[in-house]
Short mmCIF file of C-alpha atoms in Angstrom, two decimals:
data_model
loop_
_atom_site.label_atom_id
_atom_site.label_comp_id
_atom_site.label_asym_id
_atom_site.label_seq_id
_atom_site.Cartn_x
_atom_site.Cartn_y
_atom_site.Cartn_z
CA UNK A 170 117.74 120.04 97.48
CA UNK A 171 116.24 120.91 94.10
CA UNK A 172 113.19 123.05 93.66
CA UNK A 173 109.69 121.86 94.35
CA UNK A 174 107.73 120.84 91.28
CA UNK A 175 104.74 122.89 90.24
CA UNK A 176 101.87 122.89 92.72
CA UNK A 177 98.91 120.81 91.48
CA UNK A 178 95.95 122.72 90.18
CA UNK A 179 92.67 121.32 91.37
CA UNK A 180 90.33 120.99 88.43
CA UNK A 181 86.60 120.83 88.20
CA UNK A 182 86.49 117.05 88.58
CA UNK A 183 88.55 114.21 90.01
CA UNK A 184 90.10 113.24 86.68
CA UNK A 185 91.93 116.59 86.67
CA UNK A 186 93.79 115.69 89.84
CA UNK A 187 97.52 115.09 89.80
CA UNK A 188 98.13 111.54 91.03
CA UNK A 189 101.55 110.20 92.05
CA UNK A 190 102.18 106.46 92.20
CA UNK A 191 105.29 105.07 93.89
CA UNK A 192 106.62 101.77 92.55
CA UNK A 193 106.37 100.20 89.10
CA UNK A 194 105.72 96.67 90.27
CA UNK A 195 102.49 94.83 89.54
CA UNK A 196 100.39 96.98 91.86
CA UNK A 197 101.87 100.31 90.79
CA UNK A 198 101.59 99.60 87.08
CA UNK A 199 98.01 98.36 87.46
CA UNK A 200 97.12 101.39 89.58
CA UNK A 201 98.47 103.85 87.01
CA UNK A 202 96.77 101.99 84.17
CA UNK A 203 93.45 101.80 86.01
CA UNK A 204 93.57 105.53 86.71
CA UNK A 205 94.24 106.27 83.05
CA UNK A 206 91.37 104.02 81.99
CA UNK A 207 89.07 105.97 84.35
CA UNK A 208 90.04 109.18 82.57
CA UNK A 209 92.65 110.66 84.91
CA UNK A 210 94.90 112.96 82.87
CA UNK A 211 97.94 113.64 85.08
CA UNK A 212 99.51 110.46 86.48
CA UNK A 213 103.16 110.26 87.55
CA UNK A 214 104.78 106.91 88.34
CA UNK A 215 108.08 106.95 90.26
CA UNK A 216 110.30 103.85 90.26
CA UNK A 217 113.72 103.49 91.87
CA UNK A 218 115.05 101.13 89.18
CA UNK A 219 116.71 102.97 86.28
CA UNK A 220 115.01 100.67 83.79
CA UNK A 221 112.13 98.20 83.69
CA UNK A 222 113.72 94.97 82.51
CA UNK A 223 111.19 92.47 83.83
CA UNK A 224 112.49 89.16 85.14
CA UNK A 225 111.25 86.60 87.63
CA UNK A 226 109.70 83.18 87.56
CA UNK A 227 106.22 81.80 87.07
CA UNK A 228 102.98 83.12 88.44
CA UNK A 229 99.44 81.82 88.69
CA UNK A 230 96.85 84.02 87.01
CA UNK A 231 93.56 83.33 88.78
CA UNK A 232 90.15 84.37 87.43
CA UNK A 233 89.81 87.33 89.81
CA UNK A 234 93.10 88.69 88.45
CA UNK A 235 92.25 87.92 84.82
CA UNK A 236 88.95 89.79 85.27
CA UNK A 237 90.86 92.96 86.18
CA UNK A 238 93.45 92.52 83.42
CA UNK A 239 90.64 92.08 80.90
CA UNK A 240 88.96 95.23 82.14
CA UNK A 241 92.27 97.09 81.79
CA UNK A 242 92.68 95.85 78.23
CA UNK A 243 95.97 93.99 78.63
CA UNK A 244 94.96 90.35 79.12
CA UNK A 245 94.96 89.23 75.49
CA UNK A 246 98.71 89.54 75.00
CA UNK A 247 99.48 87.93 78.35
CA UNK A 248 97.14 85.03 77.60
CA UNK A 249 98.89 84.18 74.34
CA UNK A 250 101.71 82.39 76.13
CA UNK A 251 99.79 81.35 79.26
CA UNK A 252 98.61 77.81 80.04
CA UNK A 253 95.12 76.98 81.28
CA UNK A 254 95.08 75.15 84.61
CA UNK A 255 92.61 72.27 84.40
CA UNK A 256 93.75 70.13 87.33
CA UNK A 257 96.08 69.96 90.30
CA UNK A 258 97.89 67.09 91.95
CA UNK A 259 99.08 67.24 95.57
CA UNK A 260 101.71 64.61 96.32
CA UNK A 261 103.85 63.27 99.13
CA UNK A 262 107.27 64.83 98.56
CA UNK A 263 109.20 61.76 99.69
CA UNK A 264 107.30 59.10 97.74
CA UNK A 265 105.56 61.00 94.90
CA UNK A 266 102.34 59.29 96.05
CA UNK A 267 99.31 61.36 95.11
CA UNK A 268 97.39 62.58 98.15
CA UNK A 269 94.66 64.43 96.25
CA UNK A 270 93.74 65.29 92.69
CA UNK A 271 91.44 68.21 91.99
CA UNK A 272 89.90 68.53 88.54
CA UNK A 273 89.13 72.10 87.46
CA UNK A 274 87.91 71.80 83.85
CA UNK A 275 85.07 74.30 84.21
CA UNK A 276 86.87 77.30 85.79
CA UNK A 277 86.54 79.43 82.66
CA UNK A 278 82.85 78.59 82.30
CA UNK A 279 82.04 78.95 85.99
CA UNK A 280 83.72 82.30 86.63
CA UNK A 281 83.81 83.77 83.13
CA UNK A 282 87.61 83.89 83.14
CA UNK A 283 90.31 81.20 83.13
CA UNK A 284 92.85 80.14 85.71
CA UNK A 285 96.22 80.18 83.96
CA UNK A 286 99.91 79.91 84.67
CA UNK A 287 102.28 82.38 83.12
CA UNK A 288 105.58 84.20 83.47
CA UNK A 289 105.90 87.19 85.80
CA UNK A 290 107.75 89.04 83.05
CA UNK A 291 104.77 88.56 80.73
CA UNK A 292 102.35 89.94 83.32
CA UNK A 293 104.51 92.92 84.25
CA UNK A 294 105.43 93.52 80.62
CA UNK A 295 101.79 93.43 79.56
CA UNK A 296 100.87 96.00 82.19
CA UNK A 297 103.85 98.20 81.27
CA UNK A 298 103.12 98.11 77.53
CA UNK A 299 99.53 99.07 78.24
CA UNK A 300 100.73 101.97 80.40
CA UNK A 301 103.00 103.22 77.61
CA UNK A 302 99.96 103.58 75.37
CA UNK A 303 98.36 105.98 77.85
CA UNK A 304 99.56 109.59 77.37
CA UNK A 305 98.35 110.46 80.87
CA UNK A 306 101.00 108.23 82.48
CA UNK A 307 104.43 109.78 82.99
CA UNK A 308 107.26 107.46 84.08
CA UNK A 309 110.06 108.72 86.33
CA UNK A 310 112.63 105.90 86.43
CA UNK A 311 115.67 105.95 88.66
CA UNK A 312 113.62 107.95 91.16
CA UNK A 313 113.44 106.81 94.78
CA UNK A 314 110.97 108.00 97.40
CA UNK A 315 113.07 109.35 100.28
CA UNK A 316 110.37 110.67 102.59
CA UNK A 317 106.85 112.00 102.78
CA UNK A 318 107.08 115.63 103.86
CA UNK A 319 103.40 116.53 104.09
CA UNK A 320 100.09 114.65 103.93
CA UNK A 321 97.59 117.47 103.46
CA UNK A 322 96.12 119.42 101.84
CA UNK A 323 98.26 117.88 99.09
CA UNK A 324 100.85 115.15 99.49
CA UNK A 325 104.37 116.52 99.37
CA UNK A 326 107.31 114.15 99.13
CA UNK A 327 111.01 114.02 98.34
CA UNK A 328 112.43 112.08 95.40
CA UNK A 329 116.10 111.14 95.02
CA UNK A 330 117.03 110.59 91.37
CA UNK A 331 119.83 108.20 90.47
CA UNK A 332 121.85 111.13 89.13
CA UNK A 333 121.18 114.53 90.57
CA UNK A 334 119.93 116.37 93.61
CA UNK A 335 116.82 115.36 95.56
CA UNK A 336 113.73 117.35 94.79
CA UNK A 337 110.25 117.77 96.20
CA UNK A 338 107.04 116.84 94.45
CA UNK A 339 103.46 117.82 95.23
CA UNK A 340 100.45 115.75 94.21
CA UNK A 341 96.78 115.79 95.06
CA UNK A 342 97.00 112.08 95.92
CA UNK A 343 100.03 109.89 96.60
CA UNK A 344 99.50 106.13 96.14
CA UNK A 345 102.41 104.06 97.45
CA UNK A 346 102.90 100.61 95.95
CA UNK A 347 106.51 100.46 97.12
CA UNK A 348 106.53 96.90 98.40
CA UNK A 349 107.40 95.15 101.63
CA UNK A 350 110.29 97.55 102.24
CA UNK A 351 107.89 100.49 101.85
CA UNK A 352 109.16 103.93 102.85
CA UNK A 353 105.64 105.33 102.66
CA UNK A 354 104.28 102.77 105.14
CA UNK A 355 106.53 104.06 107.90
CA UNK A 356 105.56 107.63 107.06
CA UNK A 357 101.82 106.88 107.19
CA UNK A 358 102.04 104.94 110.42
CA UNK A 359 104.22 107.57 112.09
CA UNK A 360 101.27 109.95 111.89
CA UNK A 361 99.30 107.69 114.25
CA UNK A 362 102.20 106.66 116.47
CA UNK A 363 102.14 103.12 115.10
CA UNK A 364 104.95 101.00 113.69
CA UNK A 365 105.00 97.91 111.46
CA UNK A 366 108.42 96.66 110.51
CA UNK A 367 108.71 93.72 108.14
CA UNK A 368 109.10 90.47 110.05
CA UNK A 369 110.93 87.30 109.18
CA UNK A 370 108.68 84.28 108.64
CA UNK A 371 111.47 81.78 109.14
CA UNK A 372 110.86 80.64 105.57
CA UNK A 373 112.67 81.14 102.29
CA UNK A 374 111.97 80.11 98.70
CA UNK A 375 113.94 78.80 95.74
CA UNK A 376 112.83 79.63 92.20
CA UNK A 377 113.83 77.25 89.40
CA UNK A 378 113.13 77.51 85.66
CA UNK A 379 113.76 74.34 83.67
CA UNK A 380 113.89 74.76 79.87
CA UNK A 381 112.14 72.20 77.70
CA UNK A 382 115.31 70.97 76.03
CA UNK A 383 116.76 69.94 79.41
CA UNK A 384 113.66 67.84 80.19
CA UNK A 385 113.08 66.13 76.84
CA UNK A 386 115.03 62.98 77.69
CA UNK A 387 112.81 62.22 80.71
CA UNK A 388 109.26 61.01 79.89
CA UNK A 389 108.04 61.62 83.44
CA UNK A 390 109.17 65.23 83.31
CA UNK A 391 107.71 65.74 79.84
CA UNK A 392 104.33 64.47 81.01
CA UNK A 393 104.31 67.28 83.58
CA UNK A 394 105.54 69.94 81.14
CA UNK A 395 102.94 69.02 78.51
CA UNK A 396 100.06 68.95 81.01
CA UNK A 397 97.54 71.52 82.20
CA UNK A 398 98.38 70.61 85.77
CA UNK A 399 99.78 72.38 88.81
CA UNK A 400 101.68 69.86 90.94
CA UNK A 401 102.67 70.29 94.57
CA UNK A 402 105.02 67.97 96.47
CA UNK A 403 104.77 68.46 100.23
CA UNK A 404 106.91 67.47 103.20
CA UNK A 405 107.72 68.61 106.71
CA UNK A 406 108.40 72.39 106.66
CA UNK A 407 108.99 72.22 102.89
CA UNK A 408 107.30 71.89 99.53
CA UNK A 409 107.70 72.39 95.80
CA UNK A 410 104.96 73.68 93.52
CA UNK A 411 105.46 73.45 89.76
CA UNK A 412 103.70 74.09 86.46
CA UNK A 413 104.39 74.80 82.77
CA UNK A 414 104.74 78.39 81.57
CA UNK A 415 105.79 80.34 78.47
CA UNK A 416 103.84 78.19 76.00
CA UNK A 417 105.13 75.05 77.74
CA UNK A 418 108.75 75.83 76.92
CA UNK A 419 109.64 76.26 80.62
CA UNK A 420 108.74 74.28 83.73
CA UNK A 421 108.50 76.65 86.68
CA UNK A 422 109.32 75.31 90.15
CA UNK A 423 109.00 77.24 93.41
CA UNK A 424 109.82 75.93 96.85
CA UNK A 425 109.35 76.79 100.49
CA UNK A 426 111.92 75.71 103.06
CA UNK A 427 113.26 76.86 106.45
CA UNK A 428 115.28 80.06 106.21
CA UNK A 429 118.90 79.16 106.91
CA UNK A 430 120.99 81.23 104.51
CA UNK A 431 119.46 84.58 105.52
CA UNK A 432 119.54 84.01 109.27
CA UNK A 433 122.69 86.08 109.85
CA UNK A 434 122.26 88.42 106.89
CA UNK A 435 121.37 92.11 107.20
CA UNK A 436 117.64 92.75 107.38
CA UNK A 437 117.78 94.68 104.10
CA UNK A 438 118.81 91.51 102.23
CA UNK A 439 115.86 89.68 100.66
CA UNK A 440 117.57 87.67 97.92
CA UNK A 441 120.83 85.82 97.54
CA UNK A 442 122.54 83.57 95.06
CA UNK A 443 121.87 80.12 96.44
CA UNK A 444 123.97 77.00 96.46
CA UNK A 445 122.83 74.10 94.29
CA UNK A 446 124.38 71.66 96.76
CA UNK A 447 122.50 73.31 99.64
CA UNK A 448 119.24 73.13 97.67
CA UNK A 449 119.75 69.44 96.95
CA UNK A 450 120.59 68.81 100.58
CA UNK A 451 117.43 70.57 101.84
CA UNK A 452 115.32 68.30 99.62
CA UNK A 453 117.50 65.19 99.81
CA UNK A 454 114.61 63.09 101.17
CA UNK A 455 112.23 64.08 98.35
CA UNK A 456 111.40 61.63 95.59
CA UNK A 457 113.70 60.71 92.66
CA UNK A 458 111.63 62.80 90.24
CA UNK A 459 112.33 65.95 92.27
CA UNK A 460 116.00 65.00 92.55
CA UNK A 461 116.30 64.59 88.78
CA UNK A 462 114.67 67.95 88.13
CA UNK A 463 116.83 69.79 90.67
CA UNK A 464 119.95 68.21 89.23
CA UNK A 465 119.13 69.85 85.90
CA UNK A 466 119.61 73.30 87.41
CA UNK A 467 122.97 74.76 86.32
CA UNK A 468 125.43 75.72 89.02
CA UNK A 469 125.28 79.45 89.64
CA UNK A 470 121.61 79.74 88.66
CA UNK A 471 120.04 79.07 92.04
CA UNK A 472 118.34 82.08 93.63
CA UNK A 473 116.79 82.11 97.08
CA UNK A 474 114.27 84.60 98.46
CA UNK A 475 113.63 85.52 102.09
CA UNK A 476 109.88 85.55 102.84
CA UNK A 477 108.81 88.44 105.05
CA UNK A 478 105.47 89.82 106.20
CA UNK A 479 104.24 92.29 108.80
CA UNK A 480 101.34 92.39 111.20
CA UNK A 481 98.05 93.92 109.97
CA UNK A 482 98.29 97.70 109.86
CA UNK A 483 95.99 99.93 111.92
CA UNK A 484 95.49 102.12 108.85
CA UNK A 485 96.43 102.19 105.17
CA UNK A 486 96.07 105.93 104.65
CA UNK A 487 96.60 109.34 106.12
CA UNK A 488 95.61 112.63 104.54
CA UNK A 489 96.13 112.34 100.79
CA UNK A 490 98.46 109.31 101.01
CA UNK A 491 97.48 105.65 100.77
CA UNK A 492 99.27 102.29 100.57
CA UNK A 493 98.72 99.45 98.09
CA UNK A 494 99.83 95.84 97.69
CA UNK A 495 102.79 94.50 99.66
CA UNK A 496 103.24 97.91 101.28
CA UNK A 497 100.15 97.18 103.38
CA UNK A 498 99.40 93.43 103.13
CA UNK A 499 102.39 91.24 102.17
CA UNK A 500 101.46 87.58 102.08
CA UNK A 501 102.98 84.15 101.95
CA UNK A 502 102.59 82.57 98.49
CA UNK A 503 100.43 79.58 99.43
CA UNK A 504 97.22 80.97 97.84
CA UNK A 505 99.00 82.46 94.81
CA UNK A 506 97.19 85.76 95.39
CA UNK A 507 99.94 88.27 96.18
CA UNK A 508 100.11 89.95 92.77
CA UNK A 509 96.36 89.59 92.29
CA UNK A 510 95.60 91.45 95.52
CA UNK A 511 97.99 94.27 94.60
CA UNK A 512 96.47 94.63 91.14
CA UNK A 513 92.96 94.56 92.61
CA UNK A 514 94.03 97.33 95.02
CA UNK A 515 95.08 99.47 92.07
CA UNK A 516 91.81 98.91 90.26
CA UNK A 517 89.72 99.69 93.36
CA UNK A 518 91.54 102.88 94.34
CA UNK A 519 91.09 104.16 90.77
CA UNK A 520 87.39 103.33 90.97
CA UNK A 521 86.83 105.21 94.22
CA UNK A 522 88.88 108.26 93.23
CA UNK A 523 86.93 108.53 89.99
CA UNK A 524 83.76 108.70 92.09
CA UNK A 525 85.02 111.51 94.33
CA UNK A 526 82.16 114.05 94.64
CA UNK A 527 84.65 116.90 95.08
CA UNK A 528 88.40 117.48 94.91
CA UNK A 529 89.19 119.04 98.28
CA UNK A 530 91.58 117.26 100.62
CA UNK A 531 88.87 116.11 103.06
CA UNK A 532 86.87 114.48 100.27
CA UNK A 533 89.91 112.73 98.82
CA UNK A 534 90.84 111.39 102.24
CA UNK A 535 87.34 109.96 102.64
CA UNK A 536 87.70 108.28 99.24
CA UNK A 537 90.98 106.69 100.32
CA UNK A 538 89.29 105.46 103.49
CA UNK A 539 86.53 103.93 101.35
CA UNK A 540 89.25 102.13 99.38
CA UNK A 541 90.61 100.75 102.65
CA UNK A 542 87.15 99.63 103.75
CA UNK A 543 86.68 97.83 100.45
CA UNK A 544 90.01 96.02 100.59
CA UNK A 545 91.36 95.61 104.11
CA UNK A 546 89.08 92.92 105.52
CA UNK A 547 89.31 90.79 102.39
CA UNK A 548 93.08 90.99 102.01
CA UNK A 549 93.62 90.36 105.73
CA UNK A 550 91.51 87.22 105.49
CA UNK A 551 93.47 85.94 102.47
CA UNK A 552 96.81 86.68 104.14
CA UNK A 553 95.71 84.67 107.20
CA UNK A 554 94.32 81.88 105.03
CA UNK A 555 97.59 81.61 103.11
CA UNK A 556 99.53 81.28 106.35
CA UNK A 557 97.10 78.66 107.65
CA UNK A 558 97.36 76.67 104.43
CA UNK A 559 101.14 76.73 104.65
CA UNK A 560 101.04 75.35 108.18
CA UNK A 561 98.82 72.47 107.02
CA UNK A 562 101.05 71.67 104.06
CA UNK A 563 104.23 71.56 106.18
CA UNK A 564 103.10 69.30 109.03
CA UNK A 565 105.50 66.68 110.34
CA UNK A 566 104.58 63.22 111.55
CA UNK A 567 101.83 63.14 114.14
CA UNK A 568 98.10 63.22 114.67
CA UNK A 569 97.60 66.53 112.85
CA UNK A 570 99.32 65.22 109.71
CA UNK A 571 97.28 62.00 109.85
CA UNK A 572 94.07 64.03 110.01
CA UNK A 573 95.22 66.24 107.15
CA UNK A 574 96.00 63.23 104.98
CA UNK A 575 92.56 61.77 105.74
CA UNK A 576 91.06 65.01 104.44
CA UNK A 577 93.19 64.74 101.31
CA UNK A 578 92.01 61.15 100.79
CA UNK A 579 88.35 62.14 101.24
CA UNK A 580 88.74 64.96 98.75
CA UNK A 581 90.39 62.60 96.26
CA UNK A 582 87.59 60.08 96.61
CA UNK A 583 84.56 62.34 96.91
CA UNK A 584 85.58 65.91 96.09
CA UNK A 585 85.01 68.71 98.55
CA UNK A 586 87.35 70.67 100.78
CA UNK A 587 91.10 70.29 100.35
CA UNK A 588 93.73 71.16 103.02
CA UNK A 589 95.78 72.84 100.29
CA UNK A 590 93.47 75.84 100.29
CA UNK A 591 94.25 77.31 96.87
CA UNK A 592 92.89 74.08 95.34
CA UNK A 593 89.86 73.82 97.62
CA UNK A 594 86.56 74.50 95.79
CA UNK A 595 85.00 76.69 98.49
CA UNK A 596 88.11 78.87 98.68
CA UNK A 597 88.23 79.15 94.91
CA UNK A 598 84.59 80.22 94.93
CA UNK A 599 85.31 82.96 97.46
CA UNK A 600 88.39 84.27 95.64
CA UNK A 601 87.57 83.75 91.97
CA UNK A 602 84.00 85.07 92.00
CA UNK A 603 85.03 88.41 93.50
CA UNK A 604 84.65 91.32 91.08
CA UNK A 605 86.54 94.04 92.97
CA UNK A 606 85.65 96.82 90.52
CA UNK A 607 81.96 96.00 90.54
CA UNK A 608 81.89 95.82 94.33
CA UNK A 609 83.68 99.18 94.56
CA UNK A 610 81.31 100.86 92.11
CA UNK A 611 78.20 99.50 93.83
CA UNK A 612 79.36 100.08 97.42
CA UNK A 613 81.00 103.48 97.13
CA UNK A 614 78.03 105.73 97.92
CA UNK A 615 76.97 103.82 101.02
CA UNK A 616 80.50 103.52 102.40
CA UNK A 617 81.34 107.14 101.65
CA UNK A 618 78.20 108.42 103.34
CA UNK A 619 78.93 106.30 106.38
CA UNK A 620 82.23 108.07 107.03
CA UNK A 621 82.49 111.21 109.09
#
């Protein structure tokens, strides 16, 4: 093993601390950027990929997320190719009959920030470009976290570079945004005798990107692409959700369906090249519009994702190490809040560390526990709500589905609560009005003083 890197030197204030961030996904990039914006001078971001070529499909950019991105100074570029969401249509997958239509023309006015759709690459790229402008942020690509060797007084951990010998690193704080497969999660939980392996949900997802030129011959498709609408087609155990992205040059479609292709695969496998014929077969009873769109997908360009979660963790931190994002609260996508919650985590942990009254290990641990207090209850609630919404969307024939459809009809006629929770006004109010940075700043002193 290579030599240990230089031992951190505790400075006179928290911004002199050496901070290590694991993972350059949405949460890790936002965390590093938020720390730099708070004045931290020595931030090291470790990412196992040798390069950051951002790919992916569409993503919904809700007001609570846009609020953070604006605060971090990277929203303007992302917004340039985003599309405002002004309405949503929830439809019967088999018939294309509209079950509910929710108008959302005043989101920007009501919450101070818009609800948009965009491309994941634009979001990640915007965060990355903003990080590159911060001299305090040092990227270590092709560097994989192997294990956490020590939690206090500093975090000490082993990194395996793509080329070369493993080496140890010391940091005053280690923030692990290393995803659902998190190495750090197991290390943190092992200190309390707990375990939380990722669990199969029995669900998988297709991601489809339809270019404008493929859709131009179909007026019904073009009406969707040129709209400000998110459309969801629902059926038993399955659905599609779709919306325009990339300045309306791409129609993004994401599905949920029973997990069949991953059932016998190794647990480490989360993605696979899917079969177009299998995709068409899974949705063979969906309406002709869906069939026409799926038939536009080229052979060999079907990707399928396994959806995995884990039970709520007993703790997110130990010593000078804390978890963020999917490492501690992976979620199903039915509320479109996965990336938003990870980015909020990064902003909040930067806020609390900047308020640390001292730089000793005990104080930093208390700050990380304040971060957990600020985030755990909220994220747990949203994870549960997403799962509940998915169950409602995927009901088969029976009394429960009849009751759900009555609720859809009432919402269509009179407004009010919607079984598809991301579109329900009271859920939007709860999620979109939350200013995580303001709450952290205003609550820190009381929460900190309440800890032993």
